[in-house]
Amino acid sequence: MIEEKKTGKERTQPATRNEEWSDERIKAFLSLEPPEGVPADYHILLKAYRGMLPEQFTRFVPFFVEAGHDINVTLESGATFLDHLAQHRHAAPYMEILESHGARRGA
């Protein structure tokens, strides 16, 4: 049986607010595996950015740096993750967090 394709509101999950984020849950992002052709550190930052509010991201970035990950990882184009965030209008809090831990723009 073929299901109809969901559109709009039907395909989105309701937002969850005020949920608990333990250190273990935040650190779990550090072990994410990237798809082929994407640097692991870039993939981890992207998933954390998409999955966390600034409050959790503030706690995540020190774990990321302490684990030896590269906060200035670049894509083949030379663009850093900070360059990626600069294209998003609501990314300012995330950019400030990264910059406070040494992130720089690349390309």
Short mmCIF file of C-alpha atoms in Angstrom, two decimals:
data_model
loop_
_atom_site.label_atom_id
_atom_site.label_comp_id
_atom_site.label_asym_id
_atom_site.label_seq_id
_atom_site.Cartn_x
_atom_site.Cartn_y
_atom_site.Cartn_z
CA MET A 1 0.00 0.00 0.00
CA ILE A 2 1.38 3.39 -1.00
CA GLU A 3 0.91 6.24 1.46
CA GLU A 4 0.13 9.74 0.30
CA LYS A 5 3.02 12.16 0.57
CA LYS A 6 2.67 14.39 3.62
CA THR A 7 2.94 18.11 3.08
CA GLY A 8 3.30 21.20 5.20
CA LYS A 9 2.14 20.95 8.77
CA GLU A 10 1.49 17.19 8.48
CA ARG A 11 5.17 16.37 7.96
CA THR A 12 6.63 18.46 10.75
CA GLN A 13 7.10 17.40 14.32
CA PRO A 14 5.69 19.61 17.03
CA ALA A 15 8.38 21.67 18.73
CA THR A 16 9.43 20.47 22.15
CA ARG A 17 10.35 23.14 24.66
CA ASN A 18 11.76 22.96 28.18
CA GLU A 19 13.19 19.49 27.74
CA GLU A 20 16.22 18.34 29.71
CA TRP A 21 19.58 18.20 27.92
CA SER A 22 22.05 16.19 29.96
CA ASP A 23 25.79 16.44 29.30
CA GLU A 24 25.62 12.89 27.91
CA ARG A 25 22.94 13.88 25.42
CA ILE A 26 24.95 16.89 24.30
CA LYS A 27 28.17 14.87 24.04
CA ALA A 28 26.38 12.27 21.91
CA PHE A 29 26.64 14.71 18.99
CA LEU A 30 30.44 14.28 19.11
CA SER A 31 30.17 10.71 17.82
CA LEU A 32 28.01 11.42 14.77
CA GLU A 33 29.34 9.93 11.54
CA PRO A 34 29.37 12.18 8.45
CA PRO A 35 28.17 11.27 4.99
CA GLU A 36 30.88 10.61 2.43
CA GLY A 37 32.68 13.75 1.31
CA VAL A 38 31.78 15.87 4.35
CA PRO A 39 34.43 16.55 7.01
CA ALA A 40 33.42 14.91 10.31
CA ASP A 41 33.91 18.07 12.39
CA TYR A 42 31.80 20.13 9.97
CA HIS A 43 29.03 17.53 10.08
CA ILE A 44 29.04 17.48 13.89
CA LEU A 45 28.79 21.28 14.08
CA LEU A 46 25.99 21.32 11.52
CA LYS A 47 23.95 18.68 13.35
CA ALA A 48 24.47 20.44 16.69
CA TYR A 49 23.44 23.79 15.18
CA ARG A 50 20.30 22.29 13.68
CA GLY A 51 19.40 20.26 16.75
CA MET A 52 20.13 22.63 19.61
CA LEU A 53 18.90 25.95 20.86
CA PRO A 54 21.64 28.48 21.69
CA GLU A 55 21.48 27.46 25.37
CA GLN A 56 22.48 23.89 24.55
CA PHE A 57 24.93 24.97 21.83
CA THR A 58 26.74 27.10 24.44
CA ARG A 59 27.32 23.95 26.48
CA PHE A 60 28.20 21.85 23.40
CA VAL A 61 31.01 23.95 21.90
CA PRO A 62 33.43 23.58 24.86
CA PHE A 63 32.93 19.78 24.74
CA PHE A 64 33.62 19.92 20.97
CA VAL A 65 36.86 21.87 21.42
CA GLU A 66 38.04 19.86 24.46
CA ALA A 67 37.56 16.63 22.48
CA GLY A 68 40.12 17.90 19.96
CA HIS A 69 37.70 18.74 17.15
CA ASP A 70 38.52 21.56 14.72
CA ILE A 71 36.21 24.54 15.18
CA ASN A 72 37.66 26.05 11.98
CA VAL A 73 37.20 22.97 9.80
CA THR A 74 36.83 23.88 6.12
CA LEU A 75 34.98 22.45 3.17
CA GLU A 76 36.75 21.91 -0.15
CA SER A 77 35.70 25.45 -1.11
CA GLY A 78 37.63 26.84 1.88
CA ALA A 79 34.44 27.89 3.67
CA THR A 80 34.30 27.38 7.42
CA PHE A 81 31.23 26.56 9.47
CA LEU A 82 31.12 30.22 10.52
CA ASP A 83 30.83 31.15 6.83
CA HIS A 84 27.86 28.80 6.57
CA LEU A 85 26.14 30.40 9.57
CA ALA A 86 26.69 33.89 8.18
CA GLN A 87 24.09 33.05 5.51
CA HIS A 88 21.38 32.40 8.13
CA ARG A 89 19.50 35.39 9.49
CA HIS A 90 18.82 33.85 12.92
CA ALA A 91 22.31 32.44 13.47
CA ALA A 92 23.86 35.40 15.31
CA PRO A 93 23.77 33.76 18.78
CA TYR A 94 25.42 30.63 17.39
CA MET A 95 28.08 32.69 15.61
CA GLU A 96 28.89 34.56 18.83
CA ILE A 97 29.29 31.27 20.69
CA LEU A 98 31.65 29.88 18.04
CA GLU A 99 33.66 33.12 17.80
CA SER A 100 34.12 33.16 21.57
CA HIS A 101 35.84 29.78 21.20
CA GLY A 102 38.14 30.85 18.36
CA ALA A 103 36.07 30.26 15.22
CA ARG A 104 37.02 32.34 12.19
CA ARG A 105 35.65 32.88 8.72
CA GLY A 106 37.53 31.29 5.88
CA ALA A 107 36.63 31.89 2.25
#
